[in-house]
Amino acid sequence: MKHALIGAVAGILFASSALATEIETKSLEELYAEAVAEGGELVIRAGGDKDDQADYYLDMFKERFPEINVTHSVDLSFYHASRYDNAREDDSKADVPDIIQFQTLHDYDYYAERGLLERYKPKNWEKVYPDYKDPHGRWIGLFGVAFTNVFNSDLINEDDAPRDALDYLDPALKGKVILTYPHTDDAVLYQFWNLKEQYGWEYLEQLVATEPTWVRGTSMPYVAIDNGWYGASFTTSWAFVPFEGSDTRLVLPEEDYFLSWFQTAAIPTDAKHKAAAKLYLNWMLSEEFQGKWLQFPVRMDVESPDGYKSHLHYNTSPADFHRFMLKRDQVERFRLQIEQLVGPAEGPAPLELDYSVKP
């Protein structure tokens, strides 16, 4: 009996070991050589609402690995997810990308549960914050993004810049605030959900009554502020270190909670260029890239820029945003409530906006 039990346990352990996904050990140069031998192609579908939003890191990747031909497109994550769904249904799988990189974190749970994502742990996997990677290697966070206060220092003195929600009710900001329609973007919707939880529905009514300029997409607010068209927003993002020659600044709240998440990526099981996809994930988790990212790195051993600490030191929780995204009934009910308060979204879709024209 004793021997039979030991044998059964050994069998279970052997089976578990066989299923375990080992962490990558190859160097970037070795992975690069394999990607080139595979054909040197890489197709990425990146979530975002402005077509140049992935250029910052993809330009670095292309320069680092010039023999890889990168084809990418940026669009709202829920559109890219539905395109991936349609591509999977097609027998040829011709349009299945090599990397999906979305803000819609609930999609990864859906795909992982159905076995649609490759199990793979890039090098440095163990240095990524535990909450922002699948323990079985099916998806992983790449870089942190914070939506919080962005203002133009030429229009608003830093001491007067809004930091917390109540500051945005200041009559002195009349005509200077630009916000994203919350019912068109789940990340912004999450911000408004937390404002409701903190200050009540009455605060949202007061904010709408200040008549901010509403736009679709989260890119126009930072473009408009950087162009000096508007003074402030909290439904957008910016680099922790100001760009040279720019008057645009990011400041975190003094008291309030703010949104952050880790943009997440995975390799579909039907991807055609998995060697190139693995190279991409490994480079994104390398110190080469993490040390150059503009906000929170996803690696525990890499410091944030400009003296910022890790996201763990601030009033924010990427894991809570993930939990919010999984509550689809709550999300959709709140979306309709907010639309009743703010009104239907007007204007072109974010990817069709003319960013040279003041909204």
mmCIF file of C-alpha atoms in Angstrom:
data_model
loop_
_atom_site.group_PDB
_atom_site.id
_atom_site.type_symbol
_atom_site.label_atom_id
_atom_site.label_comp_id
_atom_site.label_asym_id
_atom_site.label_seq_id
_atom_site.Cartn_x
_atom_site.Cartn_y
_atom_site.Cartn_z
ATOM 1 C CA MET A 1 0.000 0.000 0.000
ATOM 2 C CA LYS A 2 2.819 2.319 1.019
ATOM 3 C CA HIS A 3 4.700 1.691 -2.240
ATOM 4 C CA ALA A 4 1.543 2.186 -4.266
ATOM 5 C CA LEU A 5 0.939 5.563 -2.580
ATOM 6 C CA ILE A 6 4.517 6.681 -3.186
ATOM 7 C CA GLY A 7 4.220 5.623 -6.801
ATOM 8 C CA ALA A 8 0.976 7.560 -7.236
ATOM 9 C CA VAL A 9 2.476 10.702 -5.714
ATOM 10 C CA ALA A 10 5.574 10.354 -7.899
ATOM 11 C CA GLY A 11 3.337 9.984 -10.932
ATOM 12 C CA ILE A 12 1.437 13.150 -10.063
ATOM 13 C CA LEU A 13 4.664 15.081 -9.511
ATOM 14 C CA PHE A 14 6.072 13.803 -12.813
ATOM 15 C CA ALA A 15 2.909 14.824 -14.659
ATOM 16 C CA SER A 16 2.983 18.275 -13.022
ATOM 17 C CA SER A 17 6.635 18.695 -13.945
ATOM 18 C CA ALA A 18 5.906 17.745 -17.539
ATOM 19 C CA LEU A 19 3.169 20.397 -17.712
ATOM 20 C CA ALA A 20 5.206 23.132 -15.999
ATOM 21 C CA THR A 21 6.406 25.967 -18.201
ATOM 22 C CA GLU A 22 10.090 26.667 -17.785
ATOM 23 C CA ILE A 23 11.407 30.218 -17.765
ATOM 24 C CA GLU A 24 13.297 31.164 -20.922
ATOM 25 C CA THR A 25 17.080 30.879 -20.625
ATOM 26 C CA LYS A 26 18.199 31.992 -24.088
ATOM 27 C CA SER A 27 19.802 35.382 -24.636
ATOM 28 C CA LEU A 28 18.214 38.088 -26.773
ATOM 29 C CA GLU A 29 20.808 37.394 -29.454
ATOM 30 C CA GLU A 30 19.909 33.695 -29.537
ATOM 31 C CA LEU A 31 16.216 34.480 -29.711
ATOM 32 C CA TYR A 32 16.883 37.050 -32.440
ATOM 33 C CA ALA A 33 18.691 34.431 -34.526
ATOM 34 C CA GLU A 34 15.763 32.032 -34.130
ATOM 35 C CA ALA A 35 13.266 34.741 -35.123
ATOM 36 C CA VAL A 36 15.282 35.573 -38.241
ATOM 37 C CA ALA A 37 15.530 31.862 -39.145
ATOM 38 C CA GLU A 38 11.767 31.585 -38.737
ATOM 39 C CA GLY A 39 11.265 34.214 -41.435
ATOM 40 C CA GLY A 40 11.833 37.501 -39.672
ATOM 41 C CA GLU A 41 8.163 38.532 -39.479
ATOM 42 C CA LEU A 42 6.228 39.809 -36.449
ATOM 43 C CA VAL A 43 2.578 40.906 -36.382
ATOM 44 C CA ILE A 44 1.379 42.878 -33.345
ATOM 45 C CA ARG A 45 -2.124 44.106 -32.507
ATOM 46 C CA ALA A 46 -1.736 46.805 -29.858
ATOM 47 C CA GLY A 47 -4.523 48.418 -27.874
ATOM 48 C CA GLY A 48 -4.645 52.209 -27.992
ATOM 49 C CA ASP A 49 -6.558 55.135 -29.457
ATOM 50 C CA LYS A 50 -3.951 56.975 -31.552
ATOM 51 C CA ASP A 51 -2.079 55.312 -34.388
ATOM 52 C CA ASP A 52 1.380 56.421 -33.202
ATOM 53 C CA GLN A 53 0.932 55.240 -29.604
ATOM 54 C CA ALA A 54 3.153 52.182 -30.019
ATOM 55 C CA ASP A 55 5.904 54.013 -31.881
ATOM 56 C CA TYR A 56 7.919 54.853 -28.759
ATOM 57 C CA TYR A 57 8.799 51.237 -28.003
ATOM 58 C CA LEU A 58 8.394 49.679 -31.451
ATOM 59 C CA ASP A 59 10.904 52.119 -32.930
ATOM 60 C CA MET A 60 13.384 50.960 -30.280
ATOM 61 C CA PHE A 61 12.591 47.306 -31.029
ATOM 62 C CA LYS A 62 13.050 47.808 -34.798
ATOM 63 C CA GLU A 63 16.374 49.568 -34.267
ATOM 64 C CA ARG A 64 17.556 46.813 -31.915
ATOM 65 C CA PHE A 65 16.446 43.987 -34.225
ATOM 66 C CA PRO A 66 16.637 45.402 -37.775
ATOM 67 C CA GLU A 67 16.127 42.048 -39.501
ATOM 68 C CA ILE A 68 12.647 41.660 -38.004
ATOM 69 C CA ASN A 69 9.890 43.103 -40.173
ATOM 70 C CA VAL A 70 7.277 44.385 -37.705
ATOM 71 C CA THR A 71 3.693 44.836 -38.856
ATOM 72 C CA HIS A 72 1.490 46.447 -36.252
ATOM 73 C CA SER A 73 -1.768 48.282 -35.833
ATOM 74 C CA VAL A 74 -3.137 50.322 -32.961
ATOM 75 C CA ASP A 75 -6.850 50.369 -32.210
ATOM 76 C CA LEU A 76 -9.176 50.250 -29.240
ATOM 77 C CA SER A 77 -8.527 46.978 -27.424
ATOM 78 C CA PHE A 78 -12.113 45.731 -27.696
ATOM 79 C CA TYR A 79 -11.954 46.110 -31.492
ATOM 80 C CA HIS A 80 -8.656 44.233 -31.679
ATOM 81 C CA ALA A 81 -10.057 41.507 -29.428
ATOM 82 C CA SER A 82 -13.087 41.008 -31.659
ATOM 83 C CA ARG A 83 -10.826 40.906 -34.732
ATOM 84 C CA TYR A 84 -8.791 38.210 -33.034
ATOM 85 C CA ASP A 85 -12.014 36.325 -32.314
ATOM 86 C CA ASN A 86 -12.985 36.496 -35.990
ATOM 87 C CA ALA A 87 -9.492 35.488 -37.139
ATOM 88 C CA ARG A 88 -9.651 32.398 -34.943
ATOM 89 C CA GLU A 89 -12.953 31.400 -36.526
ATOM 90 C CA ASP A 90 -11.433 31.508 -40.006
ATOM 91 C CA ASP A 91 -10.061 28.127 -41.056
ATOM 92 C CA SER A 92 -6.918 29.667 -42.547
ATOM 93 C CA LYS A 93 -6.051 31.564 -39.330
ATOM 94 C CA ALA A 94 -4.396 34.005 -41.734
ATOM 95 C CA ASP A 95 -5.207 37.101 -39.669
ATOM 96 C CA VAL A 96 -4.232 35.719 -36.269
ATOM 97 C CA PRO A 97 -1.471 38.032 -34.976
ATOM 98 C CA ASP A 98 1.705 36.909 -33.256
ATOM 99 C CA ILE A 99 1.166 39.205 -30.270
ATOM 100 C CA ILE A 100 -2.052 40.530 -28.766
ATOM 101 C CA GLN A 101 -1.434 43.463 -26.432
ATOM 102 C CA PHE A 102 -4.605 44.800 -24.866
ATOM 103 C CA GLN A 103 -5.914 47.046 -22.114
ATOM 104 C CA THR A 104 -9.036 44.857 -21.834
ATOM 105 C CA LEU A 105 -7.547 42.566 -19.200
ATOM 106 C CA HIS A 106 -10.672 40.398 -18.919
ATOM 107 C CA ASP A 107 -10.000 39.153 -22.447
ATOM 108 C CA TYR A 108 -6.909 37.295 -21.214
ATOM 109 C CA ASP A 109 -8.931 35.371 -18.642
ATOM 110 C CA TYR A 110 -11.427 34.430 -21.373
ATOM 111 C CA TYR A 111 -8.750 33.297 -23.815
ATOM 112 C CA ALA A 112 -6.667 31.509 -21.175
ATOM 113 C CA GLU A 113 -9.642 29.488 -19.918
ATOM 114 C CA ARG A 114 -10.243 28.264 -23.479
ATOM 115 C CA GLY A 115 -6.652 27.284 -24.203
ATOM 116 C CA LEU A 116 -6.191 29.990 -26.836
ATOM 117 C CA LEU A 117 -2.914 31.384 -25.486
ATOM 118 C CA GLU A 118 0.567 29.904 -25.678
ATOM 119 C CA ARG A 119 2.166 28.953 -22.344
ATOM 120 C CA TYR A 120 5.468 30.800 -22.283
ATOM 121 C CA LYS A 121 7.549 32.478 -19.578
ATOM 122 C CA PRO A 122 10.065 34.997 -20.949
ATOM 123 C CA LYS A 123 13.405 35.561 -19.293
ATOM 124 C CA ASN A 124 13.061 37.723 -16.140
ATOM 125 C CA TRP A 125 9.547 36.339 -15.660
ATOM 126 C CA GLU A 126 10.267 35.798 -11.951
ATOM 127 C CA LYS A 127 11.096 39.517 -11.553
ATOM 128 C CA VAL A 128 7.630 40.644 -12.678
ATOM 129 C CA TYR A 129 5.136 41.575 -9.947
ATOM 130 C CA PRO A 130 3.143 38.413 -9.153
ATOM 131 C CA ASP A 131 -0.290 39.941 -9.708
ATOM 132 C CA TYR A 132 0.530 41.013 -13.254
ATOM 133 C CA LYS A 133 1.350 37.710 -14.894
ATOM 134 C CA ASP A 134 -0.465 34.433 -15.336
ATOM 135 C CA PRO A 135 1.250 31.845 -13.090
ATOM 136 C CA HIS A 136 1.091 29.375 -15.990
ATOM 137 C CA GLY A 137 2.699 31.775 -18.463
ATOM 138 C CA ARG A 138 -0.290 32.487 -20.708
ATOM 139 C CA TRP A 139 -0.166 36.302 -20.392
ATOM 140 C CA ILE A 140 2.109 38.874 -18.827
ATOM 141 C CA GLY A 141 2.169 42.605 -18.096
ATOM 142 C CA LEU A 142 4.732 44.613 -20.047
ATOM 143 C CA PHE A 143 4.622 48.201 -18.756
ATOM 144 C CA GLY A 144 2.597 50.314 -16.359
ATOM 145 C CA VAL A 145 0.272 53.121 -17.388
ATOM 146 C CA ALA A 146 -1.263 55.677 -15.017
ATOM 147 C CA PHE A 147 -4.243 57.873 -15.892
ATOM 148 C CA THR A 148 -4.122 60.892 -13.642
ATOM 149 C CA ASN A 149 -3.646 64.672 -13.598
ATOM 150 C CA VAL A 150 -1.991 66.188 -16.671
ATOM 151 C CA PHE A 151 -1.747 69.960 -16.992
ATOM 152 C CA ASN A 152 -0.080 72.691 -19.050
ATOM 153 C CA SER A 153 2.296 74.666 -16.846
ATOM 154 C CA ASP A 154 2.115 77.673 -19.191
ATOM 155 C CA LEU A 155 -1.632 77.948 -18.593
ATOM 156 C CA ILE A 156 -1.884 76.800 -14.970
ATOM 157 C CA ASN A 157 0.738 77.359 -12.290
ATOM 158 C CA GLU A 158 1.917 74.102 -10.772
ATOM 159 C CA ASP A 159 0.726 75.228 -7.333
ATOM 160 C CA ASP A 160 -2.767 75.747 -8.766
ATOM 161 C CA ALA A 161 -2.864 72.567 -10.851
ATOM 162 C CA PRO A 162 -5.765 70.257 -9.926
ATOM 163 C CA ARG A 163 -4.583 67.214 -7.990
ATOM 164 C CA ASP A 164 -7.694 65.706 -6.422
ATOM 165 C CA ALA A 165 -11.258 65.340 -7.668
ATOM 166 C CA LEU A 166 -12.681 68.314 -5.785
ATOM 167 C CA ASP A 167 -10.081 70.598 -7.384
ATOM 168 C CA TYR A 168 -11.781 70.077 -10.761
ATOM 169 C CA LEU A 169 -14.884 71.862 -9.437
ATOM 170 C CA ASP A 170 -12.908 75.123 -9.048
ATOM 171 C CA PRO A 171 -14.636 77.842 -11.127
ATOM 172 C CA ALA A 172 -11.162 79.159 -12.062
ATOM 173 C CA LEU A 173 -10.791 76.098 -14.335
ATOM 174 C CA LYS A 174 -13.898 76.959 -16.341
ATOM 175 C CA GLY A 175 -13.141 76.340 -20.042
ATOM 176 C CA LYS A 176 -9.738 74.811 -19.318
ATOM 177 C CA VAL A 177 -10.664 71.185 -18.636
ATOM 178 C CA ILE A 178 -10.894 68.490 -21.314
ATOM 179 C CA LEU A 179 -12.136 64.994 -20.472
ATOM 180 C CA THR A 180 -12.750 61.712 -22.265
ATOM 181 C CA TYR A 181 -16.322 60.455 -22.484
ATOM 182 C CA PRO A 182 -16.198 57.789 -19.770
ATOM 183 C CA HIS A 183 -18.743 55.544 -21.475
ATOM 184 C CA THR A 184 -16.442 55.126 -24.510
ATOM 185 C CA ASP A 185 -13.403 53.803 -22.635
ATOM 186 C CA ASP A 186 -13.451 51.220 -19.850
ATOM 187 C CA ALA A 187 -10.348 52.684 -18.193
ATOM 188 C CA VAL A 188 -11.977 56.114 -17.895
ATOM 189 C CA LEU A 189 -15.217 54.466 -16.846
ATOM 190 C CA TYR A 190 -13.271 52.842 -14.005
ATOM 191 C CA GLN A 191 -12.013 56.303 -12.977
ATOM 192 C CA PHE A 192 -15.585 57.598 -12.809
ATOM 193 C CA TRP A 193 -16.695 54.492 -10.916
ATOM 194 C CA ASN A 194 -14.130 55.238 -8.237
ATOM 195 C CA LEU A 195 -15.104 58.910 -8.117
ATOM 196 C CA LYS A 196 -18.683 57.798 -7.489
ATOM 197 C CA GLU A 197 -17.529 55.387 -4.797
ATOM 198 C CA GLN A 198 -15.415 58.085 -3.107
ATOM 199 C CA TYR A 199 -17.585 61.201 -3.473
ATOM 200 C CA GLY A 200 -21.010 59.933 -4.501
ATOM 201 C CA TRP A 201 -23.114 60.424 -7.602
ATOM 202 C CA GLU A 202 -23.585 64.088 -6.605
ATOM 203 C CA TYR A 203 -19.908 64.750 -7.337
ATOM 204 C CA LEU A 204 -20.284 63.420 -10.873
ATOM 205 C CA GLU A 205 -23.296 65.708 -11.378
ATOM 206 C CA GLN A 206 -21.260 68.686 -10.166
ATOM 207 C CA LEU A 207 -18.345 67.767 -12.438
ATOM 208 C CA VAL A 208 -20.604 67.529 -15.497
ATOM 209 C CA ALA A 209 -22.174 70.860 -14.525
ATOM 210 C CA THR A 210 -18.757 72.553 -14.899
ATOM 211 C CA GLU A 211 -19.150 71.872 -18.650
ATOM 212 C CA PRO A 212 -15.733 70.397 -19.486
ATOM 213 C CA THR A 213 -14.986 69.719 -23.132
ATOM 214 C CA TRP A 214 -15.753 66.067 -23.815
ATOM 215 C CA VAL A 215 -13.896 64.056 -26.459
ATOM 216 C CA ARG A 216 -13.706 60.446 -27.555
ATOM 217 C CA GLY A 217 -10.430 58.693 -26.776
ATOM 218 C CA THR A 218 -7.796 59.350 -24.156
ATOM 219 C CA SER A 219 -5.169 60.752 -26.528
ATOM 220 C CA MET A 220 -6.834 64.021 -27.512
ATOM 221 C CA PRO A 221 -6.697 65.368 -23.933
ATOM 222 C CA TYR A 222 -2.882 65.117 -23.755
ATOM 223 C CA VAL A 223 -2.511 66.427 -27.317
ATOM 224 C CA ALA A 224 -4.826 69.372 -26.543
ATOM 225 C CA ILE A 225 -2.984 70.165 -23.302
ATOM 226 C CA ASP A 226 0.410 69.886 -24.956
ATOM 227 C CA ASN A 227 -0.751 72.229 -27.723
ATOM 228 C CA GLY A 228 -1.916 74.745 -25.104
ATOM 229 C CA TRP A 229 -5.570 74.443 -26.141
ATOM 230 C CA TYR A 230 -6.666 73.295 -22.674
ATOM 231 C CA GLY A 231 -5.161 73.448 -19.225
ATOM 232 C CA ALA A 232 -5.867 70.136 -17.508
ATOM 233 C CA SER A 233 -7.377 66.669 -17.579
ATOM 234 C CA PHE A 234 -7.382 63.528 -15.449
ATOM 235 C CA THR A 235 -8.585 61.105 -18.136
ATOM 236 C CA THR A 236 -5.265 60.823 -19.905
ATOM 237 C CA SER A 237 -1.603 60.133 -19.338
ATOM 238 C CA TRP A 238 1.880 61.539 -19.820
ATOM 239 C CA ALA A 239 5.491 60.625 -19.110
ATOM 240 C CA PHE A 240 6.763 61.015 -15.542
ATOM 241 C CA VAL A 241 9.743 62.966 -16.926
ATOM 242 C CA PRO A 242 8.542 65.966 -18.989
ATOM 243 C CA PHE A 243 9.610 65.911 -22.628
ATOM 244 C CA GLU A 244 12.160 68.558 -23.564
ATOM 245 C CA GLY A 245 10.488 71.773 -24.729
ATOM 246 C CA SER A 246 7.041 70.715 -23.521
ATOM 247 C CA ASP A 247 4.960 72.570 -20.910
ATOM 248 C CA THR A 248 2.930 69.445 -20.174
ATOM 249 C CA ARG A 249 3.306 67.912 -16.740
ATOM 250 C CA LEU A 250 1.917 64.874 -14.918
ATOM 251 C CA VAL A 251 1.191 65.086 -11.200
ATOM 252 C CA LEU A 252 -0.256 62.377 -9.007
ATOM 253 C CA PRO A 253 -3.149 63.097 -6.628
ATOM 254 C CA GLU A 254 -2.360 64.243 -3.124
ATOM 255 C CA GLU A 255 -5.117 62.134 -1.563
ATOM 256 C CA ASP A 256 -7.310 60.508 -4.179
ATOM 257 C CA TYR A 257 -7.051 57.058 -5.680
ATOM 258 C CA PHE A 258 -5.875 56.941 -9.295
ATOM 259 C CA LEU A 259 -5.979 54.412 -12.123
ATOM 260 C CA SER A 260 -2.997 52.360 -13.198
ATOM 261 C CA TRP A 261 -2.650 49.056 -14.994
ATOM 262 C CA PHE A 262 -0.009 47.022 -16.751
ATOM 263 C CA GLN A 263 -0.493 46.756 -20.485
ATOM 264 C CA THR A 264 -0.589 43.025 -21.032
ATOM 265 C CA ALA A 265 0.436 40.768 -23.895
ATOM 266 C CA ALA A 266 0.154 37.135 -24.966
ATOM 267 C CA ILE A 267 1.022 34.843 -27.854
ATOM 268 C CA PRO A 268 -2.036 33.233 -29.490
ATOM 269 C CA THR A 269 -1.727 29.472 -29.932
ATOM 270 C CA ASP A 270 -2.385 29.967 -33.659
ATOM 271 C CA ALA A 271 0.357 32.595 -34.082
ATOM 272 C CA LYS A 272 2.557 31.922 -37.115
ATOM 273 C CA HIS A 273 5.756 33.612 -35.906
ATOM 274 C CA LYS A 274 6.189 32.393 -32.352
ATOM 275 C CA ALA A 275 9.964 32.780 -32.323
ATOM 276 C CA ALA A 276 9.589 36.478 -33.166
ATOM 277 C CA ALA A 277 6.793 36.818 -30.606
ATOM 278 C CA LYS A 278 9.042 35.309 -27.929
ATOM 279 C CA LEU A 279 11.837 37.708 -28.880
ATOM 280 C CA TYR A 280 9.416 40.618 -28.453
ATOM 281 C CA LEU A 281 8.248 39.515 -24.991
ATOM 282 C CA ASN A 282 11.801 38.908 -23.825
ATOM 283 C CA TRP A 283 12.958 42.318 -25.017
ATOM 284 C CA MET A 284 9.970 44.049 -23.399
ATOM 285 C CA LEU A 285 10.896 42.466 -20.061
ATOM 286 C CA SER A 286 14.600 43.180 -20.472
ATOM 287 C CA GLU A 287 16.308 45.929 -18.515
ATOM 288 C CA GLU A 288 17.054 47.487 -21.900
ATOM 289 C CA PHE A 289 13.400 48.386 -22.273
ATOM 290 C CA GLN A 290 12.114 48.461 -18.698
ATOM 291 C CA GLY A 291 14.751 51.046 -17.806
ATOM 292 C CA LYS A 292 13.530 53.324 -20.600
ATOM 293 C CA TRP A 293 9.809 53.045 -19.987
ATOM 294 C CA LEU A 294 8.079 56.355 -19.280
ATOM 295 C CA GLN A 295 6.105 55.345 -16.186
ATOM 296 C CA PHE A 296 5.926 52.318 -13.862
ATOM 297 C CA PRO A 297 8.129 49.345 -14.898
ATOM 298 C CA VAL A 298 6.565 45.905 -14.486
ATOM 299 C CA ARG A 299 9.768 44.449 -13.065
ATOM 300 C CA MET A 300 10.307 44.622 -9.314
ATOM 301 C CA ASP A 301 14.054 45.232 -9.698
ATOM 302 C CA VAL A 302 13.817 48.207 -12.083
ATOM 303 C CA GLU A 303 13.248 51.709 -10.695
ATOM 304 C CA SER A 304 10.614 54.108 -12.006
ATOM 305 C CA PRO A 305 11.954 57.235 -13.747
ATOM 306 C CA ASP A 306 12.593 60.610 -12.118
ATOM 307 C CA GLY A 307 12.627 59.377 -8.524
ATOM 308 C CA TYR A 308 9.116 57.950 -8.616
ATOM 309 C CA LYS A 309 8.723 54.839 -6.515
ATOM 310 C CA SER A 310 7.020 51.638 -7.622
ATOM 311 C CA HIS A 311 3.239 51.668 -7.983
ATOM 312 C CA LEU A 312 3.032 49.839 -4.633
ATOM 313 C CA HIS A 313 3.878 53.109 -2.842
ATOM 314 C CA TYR A 314 0.915 55.051 -4.247
ATOM 315 C CA ASN A 315 -2.841 55.073 -3.875
ATOM 316 C CA THR A 316 -3.459 52.892 -6.913
ATOM 317 C CA SER A 317 -4.114 49.221 -7.662
ATOM 318 C CA PRO A 318 -3.652 47.674 -11.112
ATOM 319 C CA ALA A 319 -5.133 44.467 -9.711
ATOM 320 C CA ASP A 320 -8.351 46.270 -8.777
ATOM 321 C CA PHE A 321 -8.696 47.552 -12.342
ATOM 322 C CA HIS A 322 -8.375 43.934 -13.542
ATOM 323 C CA ARG A 323 -11.104 42.889 -11.107
ATOM 324 C CA PHE A 324 -13.332 45.740 -12.331
ATOM 325 C CA MET A 325 -12.869 44.642 -15.942
ATOM 326 C CA LEU A 326 -14.016 41.128 -15.068
ATOM 327 C CA LYS A 327 -17.323 42.422 -13.673
ATOM 328 C CA ARG A 328 -18.907 42.904 -17.088
ATOM 329 C CA ASP A 329 -22.495 43.231 -15.808
ATOM 330 C CA GLN A 330 -21.470 46.020 -13.446
ATOM 331 C CA VAL A 331 -19.355 47.704 -16.128
ATOM 332 C CA GLU A 332 -22.174 47.719 -18.691
ATOM 333 C CA ARG A 333 -24.790 48.953 -16.216
ATOM 334 C CA PHE A 334 -22.546 51.797 -15.073
ATOM 335 C CA ARG A 335 -21.688 52.675 -18.673
ATOM 336 C CA LEU A 336 -25.373 53.279 -19.431
ATOM 337 C CA GLN A 337 -25.837 55.268 -16.218
ATOM 338 C CA ILE A 338 -22.933 57.531 -17.144
ATOM 339 C CA GLU A 339 -24.234 57.989 -20.682
ATOM 340 C CA GLN A 340 -27.517 59.214 -19.196
ATOM 341 C CA LEU A 341 -25.581 61.753 -17.117
ATOM 342 C CA VAL A 342 -23.037 62.984 -19.680
ATOM 343 C CA GLY A 343 -25.033 62.444 -22.858
ATOM 344 C CA PRO A 344 -24.236 60.439 -25.994
ATOM 345 C CA ALA A 345 -20.666 60.589 -27.197
ATOM 346 C CA GLU A 346 -20.258 62.972 -30.095
ATOM 347 C CA GLY A 347 -17.534 63.450 -32.663
ATOM 348 C CA PRO A 348 -15.272 61.117 -34.632
ATOM 349 C CA ALA A 349 -13.855 57.904 -33.226
ATOM 350 C CA PRO A 350 -10.391 58.370 -31.659
ATOM 351 C CA LEU A 351 -8.514 56.831 -34.591
ATOM 352 C CA GLU A 352 -10.375 59.172 -36.969
ATOM 353 C CA LEU A 353 -9.823 62.390 -35.016
ATOM 354 C CA ASP A 354 -7.886 65.248 -36.604
ATOM 355 C CA TYR A 355 -5.328 65.916 -33.894
ATOM 356 C CA SER A 356 -4.331 69.235 -35.484
ATOM 357 C CA VAL A 357 -7.732 70.787 -34.762
ATOM 358 C CA LYS A 358 -8.798 72.053 -31.348
ATOM 359 C CA PRO A 359 -11.894 70.186 -30.132
#
